[in-house]
Amino acid sequence: MRYSLKTVLTVFILASLITALVNLIILNGSQSVKDKHEFWVIHTHEVIDLVNQLRTQIKNAETGQRGFLLTHDLQYLQPYNSGTKLTSKLFEALKIKTQDNPVQQNRLSELIVILNNKFSELEQTIQLVKNGQEQDALELVRTNLGRHLMGEIENTLLAFEKEERVLLEARTSEYEEAKALYHISVWLLEAMYLILIIWVIYTIKYKVMEPLQTLNTYVKSDLAENPILTSQGDSCREVEQLASDIKKRCADSEATIVKLQQAQTLDSDLLSAQNQFLVDLSLKTKLPAHKVYTALKKFKGNSASFNNSDELNELISIAHMLAETPEEIDNFVNSVEQKDTKRDAAD
C-alpha cells in the first residue's frame, strides 16, 4: 500500500506526539515510584544510623560513670553528661522517624523504660561517690544491675536494627526495580523515536529522492541531442540544471500554444472573408443576372418596348459589372493565398 509524503509526515508528527505523551506519563510514573522507594531507602539508613549513635551515647554515659567512680575526677563526668543529653535527643528522633512502624514504636516504648532504669542506676552511683559513700556505690555496681540493664538495651537495639535492615533489604530491592523500570522507559522512548526517524528517512528516499532521480534520467534522455552537463559530485548544481531544463520546456510549450492561437485567429479571419465574399458575389452577380434575364425575356417578347435608352444603359452597366466579377474573384483568391502563406510562416 502506497502513501503520499504528506501522509507520512502527518503520521510521523502524530506518532511522535503520542509516543512523547505516553512515555512522559510512563516516565513521570516510574520517576515518582523510584523517588518514593529511594526516599524509604534513605529513611531506613537514617534510622539505622540513629540506632548506632544511640548505642554509642549510652556507652559513653556508662564510660563516664565508671571513670568518675575510679578517679573521683569530675572531668570524667563530661562524657556522662553529654551522653545522657544526646541519648534523649536521639531517642526522640528515632520515635519520630519510626512513627509509621507500630512494631518499632512498641520496641521504643520498652526501650525508654530500660533507659530510664539504666540512667537512674548511673546517676545513683555518681551521687553516692559525690556524697562520700564510695563503698555503697561499689556495692550497687557489684549487684550487676547496670550490666543487666545494658544487656537488655543492647538486645532491644539489636532487634530494632535487625527490623530496619530487613526493611532496608526489601526497600532496596523495590528501589532497584523502580530504577530499572525508569531506565527501560527511557530506552523505549529512544527506540521508538529511532524507529520513527528510520521510517521517515526510508519513506523520503522512495517518495522524494527516487522520483527526482527518475525525473533527472528522463530529462537527460529527452535532451540527448543537447546533453546536460552536470557535476556528479555536486547534487545542488544538478538539481538546479534540472529545474532550468524543466523551465525551458514550459516556455517552449507556451510559445507553441501562442502560435496555435494565432493560427486559429487567421482561420477565423479567412472564414469571415469567405462569407463576406459570398454575400458580395450574390449582390453583384445574382441580382444583376436576374435583371438581365428579365430584360432579355422582355426584349424577346416585345422588342418595340425597348426603345428607351435608359433601360439599354442599365443593361450595359449590368453587363459591365458582370464582366468585372472574375477579376474580383482572382483578387479574393490571391488574398486567401497570402493569408495561408502567413499562417504557414507562423507554424
Tab-separated table of C-alpha atoms in Angstrom:
chain	number	residue	atom	x	y	z
A	1	MET	CA	0.000	0.000	0.000
A	2	ARG	CA	1.465	3.351	-1.105
A	3	TYR	CA	1.258	6.544	0.934
A	4	SER	CA	1.883	10.144	-0.016
A	5	LEU	CA	4.697	12.140	1.529
A	6	LYS	CA	2.164	14.410	3.237
A	7	THR	CA	0.510	11.378	4.851
A	8	VAL	CA	3.874	10.070	6.005
A	9	LEU	CA	4.816	13.398	7.626
A	10	THR	CA	1.382	13.660	9.272
A	11	VAL	CA	1.679	10.129	10.672
A	12	PHE	CA	5.207	10.890	11.881
A	13	ILE	CA	4.093	14.025	13.744
A	14	LEU	CA	1.072	12.309	15.314
A	15	ALA	CA	3.094	9.233	16.261
A	16	SER	CA	5.799	11.436	17.775
A	17	LEU	CA	3.268	13.343	19.859
A	18	ILE	CA	1.535	10.161	21.031
A	19	THR	CA	4.868	8.496	21.806
A	20	ALA	CA	6.066	11.530	23.707
A	21	LEU	CA	2.800	11.724	25.679
A	22	VAL	CA	2.750	8.032	26.573
A	23	ASN	CA	6.403	7.986	27.524
A	24	LEU	CA	6.003	11.191	29.512
A	25	ILE	CA	3.273	9.521	31.549
A	26	ILE	CA	5.385	6.387	32.000
A	27	LEU	CA	8.499	8.391	32.865
A	28	ASN	CA	6.649	10.520	35.390
A	29	GLY	CA	5.087	7.419	36.951
A	30	SER	CA	8.327	5.472	37.093
A	31	GLN	CA	10.220	8.533	38.331
A	32	SER	CA	7.652	9.032	41.097
A	33	VAL	CA	7.858	5.380	42.148
A	34	LYS	CA	11.653	5.483	42.013
A	35	ASP	CA	11.782	8.630	44.135
A	36	LYS	CA	9.371	7.098	46.653
A	37	HIS	CA	11.441	3.944	47.092
A	38	GLU	CA	14.641	5.978	47.171
A	39	PHE	CA	13.158	8.075	49.980
A	40	TRP	CA	12.408	4.986	52.071
A	41	VAL	CA	15.868	3.539	51.459
A	42	ILE	CA	17.455	6.776	52.687
A	43	HIS	CA	14.980	6.902	55.559
A	44	THR	CA	15.941	3.377	56.703
A	45	HIS	CA	19.649	4.201	56.537
A	46	GLU	CA	18.990	7.235	58.721
A	47	VAL	CA	17.122	5.122	61.288
A	48	ILE	CA	19.956	2.577	61.429
A	49	ASP	CA	22.446	5.397	61.855
A	50	LEU	CA	20.377	6.837	64.722
A	51	VAL	CA	20.352	3.414	66.423
A	52	ASN	CA	24.141	3.222	66.211
A	53	GLN	CA	24.511	6.760	67.540
A	54	LEU	CA	22.127	5.964	70.427
A	55	ARG	CA	24.119	2.858	71.316
A	56	THR	CA	27.349	4.900	71.265
A	57	GLN	CA	25.983	7.660	73.527
A	58	ILE	CA	24.665	5.148	76.081
A	59	LYS	CA	28.112	3.544	76.235
A	60	ASN	CA	29.723	6.979	76.557
A	61	ALA	CA	27.497	7.762	79.535
A	62	GLU	CA	28.411	4.442	81.170
A	63	THR	CA	32.137	5.018	80.455
A	64	GLY	CA	31.999	8.454	82.092
A	65	GLN	CA	30.296	6.980	85.171
A	66	ARG	CA	32.973	4.292	85.567
A	67	GLY	CA	35.821	6.778	85.157
A	68	PHE	CA	34.363	9.014	87.836
A	69	LEU	CA	33.906	6.072	90.199
A	70	LEU	CA	37.560	5.127	89.806
A	71	THR	CA	39.165	8.581	89.911
A	72	HIS	CA	36.599	10.792	91.644
A	73	ASP	CA	37.575	13.345	89.000
A	74	LEU	CA	34.623	15.443	87.837
A	75	GLN	CA	36.153	15.779	84.346
A	76	TYR	CA	35.230	12.152	83.750
A	77	LEU	CA	31.569	13.136	84.087
A	78	GLN	CA	31.703	15.127	80.815
A	79	PRO	CA	31.069	12.004	78.650
A	80	TYR	CA	28.303	11.046	81.039
A	81	ASN	CA	26.581	14.431	80.859
A	82	SER	CA	26.821	14.714	77.068
A	83	GLY	CA	25.807	11.067	76.644
A	84	THR	CA	22.628	11.448	78.686
A	85	LYS	CA	21.583	14.617	76.791
A	86	LEU	CA	22.279	13.187	73.332
A	87	THR	CA	20.596	9.897	74.244
A	88	SER	CA	17.391	11.779	74.973
A	89	LYS	CA	17.550	13.676	71.631
A	90	LEU	CA	18.404	10.564	69.626
A	91	PHE	CA	15.566	8.620	71.221
A	92	GLU	CA	13.061	11.337	70.254
A	93	ALA	CA	14.440	11.365	66.692
A	94	LEU	CA	14.007	7.592	66.454
A	95	LYS	CA	10.467	7.878	67.725
A	96	ILE	CA	9.613	10.410	65.019
A	97	LYS	CA	11.386	8.507	62.243
A	98	THR	CA	9.596	5.220	63.006
A	99	GLN	CA	6.136	6.555	63.712
A	100	ASP	CA	4.916	4.751	60.560
A	101	ASN	CA	6.014	1.381	62.055
A	102	PRO	CA	3.942	0.151	65.052
A	103	VAL	CA	6.387	-2.710	65.791
A	104	GLN	CA	9.297	-0.318	66.191
A	105	GLN	CA	7.184	2.042	68.249
A	106	ASN	CA	6.475	-0.779	70.694
A	107	ARG	CA	10.192	-1.546	70.952
A	108	LEU	CA	10.904	2.109	71.689
A	109	SER	CA	8.292	2.066	74.434
A	110	GLU	CA	10.090	-0.879	76.020
A	111	LEU	CA	13.463	0.755	75.459
A	112	ILE	CA	12.608	4.010	77.231
A	113	VAL	CA	11.753	2.109	80.398
A	114	ILE	CA	15.079	0.279	80.339
A	115	LEU	CA	16.963	3.510	79.564
A	116	ASN	CA	15.365	5.302	82.474
A	117	ASN	CA	16.354	2.472	84.800
A	118	LYS	CA	19.900	2.440	83.410
A	119	PHE	CA	20.450	6.182	83.760
A	120	SER	CA	18.866	6.068	87.202
A	121	GLU	CA	21.421	3.429	88.238
A	122	LEU	CA	24.281	5.512	86.784
A	123	GLU	CA	23.066	8.688	88.466
A	124	GLN	CA	22.667	6.900	91.802
A	125	THR	CA	26.251	5.584	91.869
A	126	ILE	CA	27.585	9.032	90.911
A	127	GLN	CA	25.665	10.722	93.692
A	128	LEU	CA	26.886	8.128	96.233
A	129	VAL	CA	30.504	8.890	95.300
A	130	LYS	CA	29.864	12.643	95.442
A	131	ASN	CA	28.429	12.152	98.952
A	132	GLY	CA	31.500	10.162	100.038
A	133	GLN	CA	29.722	6.798	100.010
A	134	GLU	CA	32.146	5.052	97.724
A	135	GLN	CA	31.555	1.659	99.309
A	136	ASP	CA	27.820	1.856	98.792
A	137	ALA	CA	28.413	2.833	95.195
A	138	LEU	CA	30.679	-0.169	94.660
A	139	GLU	CA	28.142	-2.447	96.294
A	140	LEU	CA	25.497	-1.166	93.853
A	141	VAL	CA	27.833	-1.823	90.921
A	142	ARG	CA	28.541	-5.346	92.227
A	143	THR	CA	24.842	-6.186	92.040
A	144	ASN	CA	25.311	-6.304	88.246
A	145	LEU	CA	22.087	-4.295	87.825
A	146	GLY	CA	23.825	-1.951	85.421
A	147	ARG	CA	25.270	-4.775	83.321
A	148	HIS	CA	21.890	-6.493	83.188
A	149	LEU	CA	20.161	-3.269	82.068
A	150	MET	CA	22.871	-2.646	79.499
A	151	GLY	CA	22.327	-6.171	78.111
A	152	GLU	CA	18.588	-5.508	77.762
A	153	ILE	CA	19.302	-2.206	75.998
A	154	GLU	CA	21.708	-3.915	73.592
A	155	ASN	CA	19.213	-6.697	72.826
A	156	THR	CA	16.430	-4.192	72.183
A	157	LEU	CA	18.641	-2.106	69.917
A	158	LEU	CA	19.792	-5.234	68.023
A	159	ALA	CA	16.179	-6.287	67.433
A	160	PHE	CA	15.356	-2.743	66.403
A	161	GLU	CA	18.276	-2.604	63.967
A	162	LYS	CA	17.508	-6.071	62.567
A	163	GLU	CA	13.975	-4.978	61.764
A	164	GLU	CA	15.310	-1.913	59.961
A	165	ARG	CA	17.807	-3.963	57.981
A	166	VAL	CA	15.068	-6.323	56.807
A	167	LEU	CA	13.091	-3.283	55.708
A	168	LEU	CA	16.201	-1.868	54.069
A	169	GLU	CA	16.736	-5.012	52.021
A	170	ALA	CA	13.126	-5.035	50.802
A	171	ARG	CA	13.110	-1.313	50.087
A	172	THR	CA	16.436	-1.504	48.276
A	173	SER	CA	15.078	-4.278	46.063
A	174	GLU	CA	11.967	-2.224	45.272
A	175	TYR	CA	14.138	0.792	44.546
A	176	GLU	CA	16.316	-1.174	42.128
A	177	GLU	CA	13.217	-2.453	40.326
A	178	ALA	CA	11.788	1.061	40.065
A	179	LYS	CA	15.096	2.391	38.791
A	180	ALA	CA	15.285	-0.400	36.198
A	181	LEU	CA	11.727	0.418	35.071
A	182	TYR	CA	12.698	4.058	34.731
A	183	HIS	CA	15.706	3.213	32.561
A	184	ILE	CA	13.617	0.833	30.448
A	185	SER	CA	11.101	3.640	29.866
A	186	VAL	CA	13.885	5.921	28.681
A	187	TRP	CA	15.264	3.226	26.360
A	188	LEU	CA	11.804	2.525	24.937
A	189	LEU	CA	11.291	6.224	24.231
A	190	GLU	CA	14.618	6.446	22.414
A	191	ALA	CA	13.941	3.208	20.494
A	192	MET	CA	10.509	4.382	19.329
A	193	TYR	CA	11.901	7.713	18.153
A	194	LEU	CA	14.702	5.894	16.352
A	195	ILE	CA	12.186	3.653	14.565
A	196	LEU	CA	10.099	6.669	13.534
A	197	ILE	CA	13.163	8.503	12.217
A	198	ILE	CA	14.323	5.460	10.224
A	199	TRP	CA	10.820	5.076	8.764
A	200	VAL	CA	10.702	8.733	7.703
A	201	ILE	CA	14.171	8.540	6.125
A	202	TYR	CA	13.176	5.382	4.251
A	203	THR	CA	9.949	6.995	3.016
A	204	ILE	CA	11.654	10.218	1.930
A	205	LYS	CA	14.151	8.155	-0.032
A	206	TYR	CA	11.406	6.455	-2.064
A	207	LYS	CA	8.989	9.404	-2.174
A	208	VAL	CA	11.447	12.209	-2.939
A	209	MET	CA	14.909	11.036	-3.896
A	210	GLU	CA	13.977	8.247	-6.314
A	211	PRO	CA	11.339	10.358	-8.163
A	212	LEU	CA	13.916	13.131	-8.557
A	213	GLN	CA	16.448	10.668	-9.897
A	214	THR	CA	13.865	9.285	-12.327
A	215	LEU	CA	12.950	12.789	-13.483
A	216	ASN	CA	16.611	13.625	-13.938
A	217	THR	CA	17.121	10.496	-16.058
A	218	TYR	CA	14.066	11.334	-18.176
A	219	VAL	CA	15.277	14.872	-18.889
A	220	LYS	CA	18.720	13.582	-19.826
A	221	SER	CA	17.272	11.074	-22.282
A	222	ASP	CA	14.840	13.658	-23.701
A	223	LEU	CA	17.683	16.069	-24.367
A	224	ALA	CA	20.021	13.517	-25.906
A	225	GLU	CA	20.912	15.889	-28.717
A	226	ASN	CA	21.838	18.611	-26.236
A	227	PRO	CA	23.014	16.672	-23.190
A	228	ILE	CA	23.008	18.349	-19.799
A	229	LEU	CA	26.462	18.691	-18.311
A	230	THR	CA	26.078	18.021	-14.581
A	231	SER	CA	28.544	17.599	-11.801
A	232	GLN	CA	28.362	14.133	-10.311
A	233	GLY	CA	29.746	15.381	-7.049
A	234	ASP	CA	27.511	18.430	-6.723
A	235	SER	CA	23.868	17.470	-6.159
A	236	CYS	CA	22.752	21.069	-5.758
A	237	ARG	CA	24.010	22.113	-9.223
A	238	GLU	CA	22.465	19.007	-10.754
A	239	VAL	CA	19.039	19.829	-9.317
A	240	GLU	CA	19.448	23.453	-10.407
A	241	GLN	CA	20.222	22.357	-14.004
A	242	LEU	CA	17.226	20.032	-13.926
A	243	ALA	CA	14.945	22.862	-12.851
A	244	SER	CA	16.329	25.092	-15.636
A	245	ASP	CA	15.565	22.439	-18.263
A	246	ILE	CA	12.040	21.995	-16.984
A	247	LYS	CA	11.529	25.771	-17.132
A	248	LYS	CA	12.785	25.819	-20.760
A	249	ARG	CA	10.349	23.069	-21.715
A	250	CYS	CA	7.495	25.049	-20.145
A	251	ALA	CA	8.498	28.163	-22.145
A	252	ASP	CA	8.543	26.140	-25.405
A	253	SER	CA	5.097	24.781	-24.620
A	254	GLU	CA	3.754	28.300	-24.007
A	255	ALA	CA	5.211	29.519	-27.353
A	256	THR	CA	3.544	26.620	-29.197
A	257	ILE	CA	0.205	27.473	-27.598
A	258	VAL	CA	0.550	31.117	-28.725
A	259	LYS	CA	1.271	30.003	-32.339
A	260	LEU	CA	-1.788	27.764	-32.320
A	261	GLN	CA	-3.917	30.632	-31.060
A	262	GLN	CA	-2.576	32.889	-33.834
A	263	ALA	CA	-3.303	30.220	-36.465
A	264	GLN	CA	-6.818	29.895	-35.095
A	265	THR	CA	-7.222	33.676	-35.442
A	266	LEU	CA	-6.061	33.543	-39.087
A	267	ASP	CA	-8.532	30.740	-39.826
A	268	SER	CA	-11.305	32.807	-38.275
A	269	ASP	CA	-10.386	35.868	-40.390
A	270	LEU	CA	-10.298	33.707	-43.531
A	271	LEU	CA	-13.745	32.261	-42.823
A	272	SER	CA	-15.139	35.736	-42.251
A	273	ALA	CA	-13.662	36.973	-45.558
A	274	GLN	CA	-15.152	33.989	-47.390
A	275	ASN	CA	-18.600	34.698	-46.024
A	276	GLN	CA	-18.348	38.367	-46.921
A	277	PHE	CA	-17.187	37.436	-50.434
A	278	LEU	CA	-20.183	35.183	-50.929
A	279	VAL	CA	-22.523	37.973	-49.866
A	280	ASP	CA	-20.847	40.448	-52.232
A	281	LEU	CA	-20.854	37.889	-55.028
A	282	SER	CA	-24.548	37.351	-54.554
A	283	LEU	CA	-25.253	41.098	-54.724
A	284	LYS	CA	-23.022	41.638	-57.752
A	285	THR	CA	-23.946	38.610	-59.846
A	286	LYS	CA	-27.249	37.007	-58.933
A	287	LEU	CA	-29.374	40.168	-58.827
A	288	PRO	CA	-27.841	41.777	-61.941
A	289	ALA	CA	-28.050	38.478	-63.798
A	290	HIS	CA	-31.709	38.224	-62.875
A	291	LYS	CA	-32.340	41.722	-64.236
A	292	VAL	CA	-30.542	40.898	-67.490
A	293	TYR	CA	-32.549	37.709	-67.818
A	294	THR	CA	-35.809	39.593	-67.255
A	295	ALA	CA	-34.884	42.316	-69.736
A	296	LEU	CA	-33.885	39.797	-72.400
A	297	LYS	CA	-37.101	37.903	-71.905
A	298	LYS	CA	-38.981	41.144	-72.218
A	299	PHE	CA	-36.992	42.060	-75.363
A	300	LYS	CA	-37.812	38.684	-76.869
A	301	GLY	CA	-41.491	39.196	-76.286
A	302	ASN	CA	-41.750	42.750	-77.429
A	303	SER	CA	-38.730	44.390	-78.980
A	304	ALA	CA	-40.670	47.581	-79.620
A	305	SER	CA	-40.835	48.281	-75.907
A	306	PHE	CA	-37.019	48.501	-75.771
A	307	ASN	CA	-36.693	51.875	-77.345
A	308	ASN	CA	-35.967	53.512	-74.044
A	309	SER	CA	-32.278	54.422	-73.851
A	310	ASP	CA	-32.293	54.383	-70.066
A	311	GLU	CA	-33.098	50.683	-69.995
A	312	LEU	CA	-30.363	49.978	-72.509
A	313	ASN	CA	-27.846	51.936	-70.457
A	314	GLU	CA	-28.796	49.984	-67.340
A	315	LEU	CA	-28.322	46.685	-69.171
A	316	ILE	CA	-24.916	47.845	-70.415
A	317	SER	CA	-23.904	48.819	-66.849
A	318	ILE	CA	-25.007	45.427	-65.517
A	319	ALA	CA	-23.095	43.637	-68.217
A	320	HIS	CA	-20.002	45.683	-67.398
A	321	MET	CA	-20.306	44.766	-63.689
A	322	LEU	CA	-20.653	41.108	-64.541
A	323	ALA	CA	-17.536	41.373	-66.663
A	324	GLU	CA	-15.548	42.675	-63.647
A	325	THR	CA	-16.654	39.831	-61.363
A	326	PRO	CA	-13.929	37.316	-62.449
A	327	GLU	CA	-11.281	39.906	-61.609
A	328	GLU	CA	-12.694	40.305	-58.105
A	329	ILE	CA	-12.684	36.536	-57.698
A	330	ASP	CA	-9.000	36.470	-58.684
A	331	ASN	CA	-8.241	39.201	-56.107
A	332	PHE	CA	-10.055	37.228	-53.379
A	333	VAL	CA	-8.175	34.029	-54.213
A	334	ASN	CA	-4.851	35.929	-54.028
A	335	SER	CA	-5.851	37.336	-50.618
A	336	VAL	CA	-6.627	33.844	-49.303
A	337	GLU	CA	-3.306	32.529	-50.588
A	338	GLN	CA	-1.451	35.360	-48.831
A	339	LYS	CA	-3.215	34.527	-45.536
A	340	ASP	CA	-2.331	30.847	-45.927
A	341	THR	CA	1.285	31.847	-46.506
A	342	LYS	CA	1.281	33.908	-43.292
A	343	ARG	CA	-0.233	31.010	-41.335
A	344	ASP	CA	2.390	28.586	-42.658
A	345	ALA	CA	5.101	31.032	-41.664
A	346	ALA	CA	3.614	31.285	-38.151
A	347	ASP	CA	3.588	27.496	-37.857
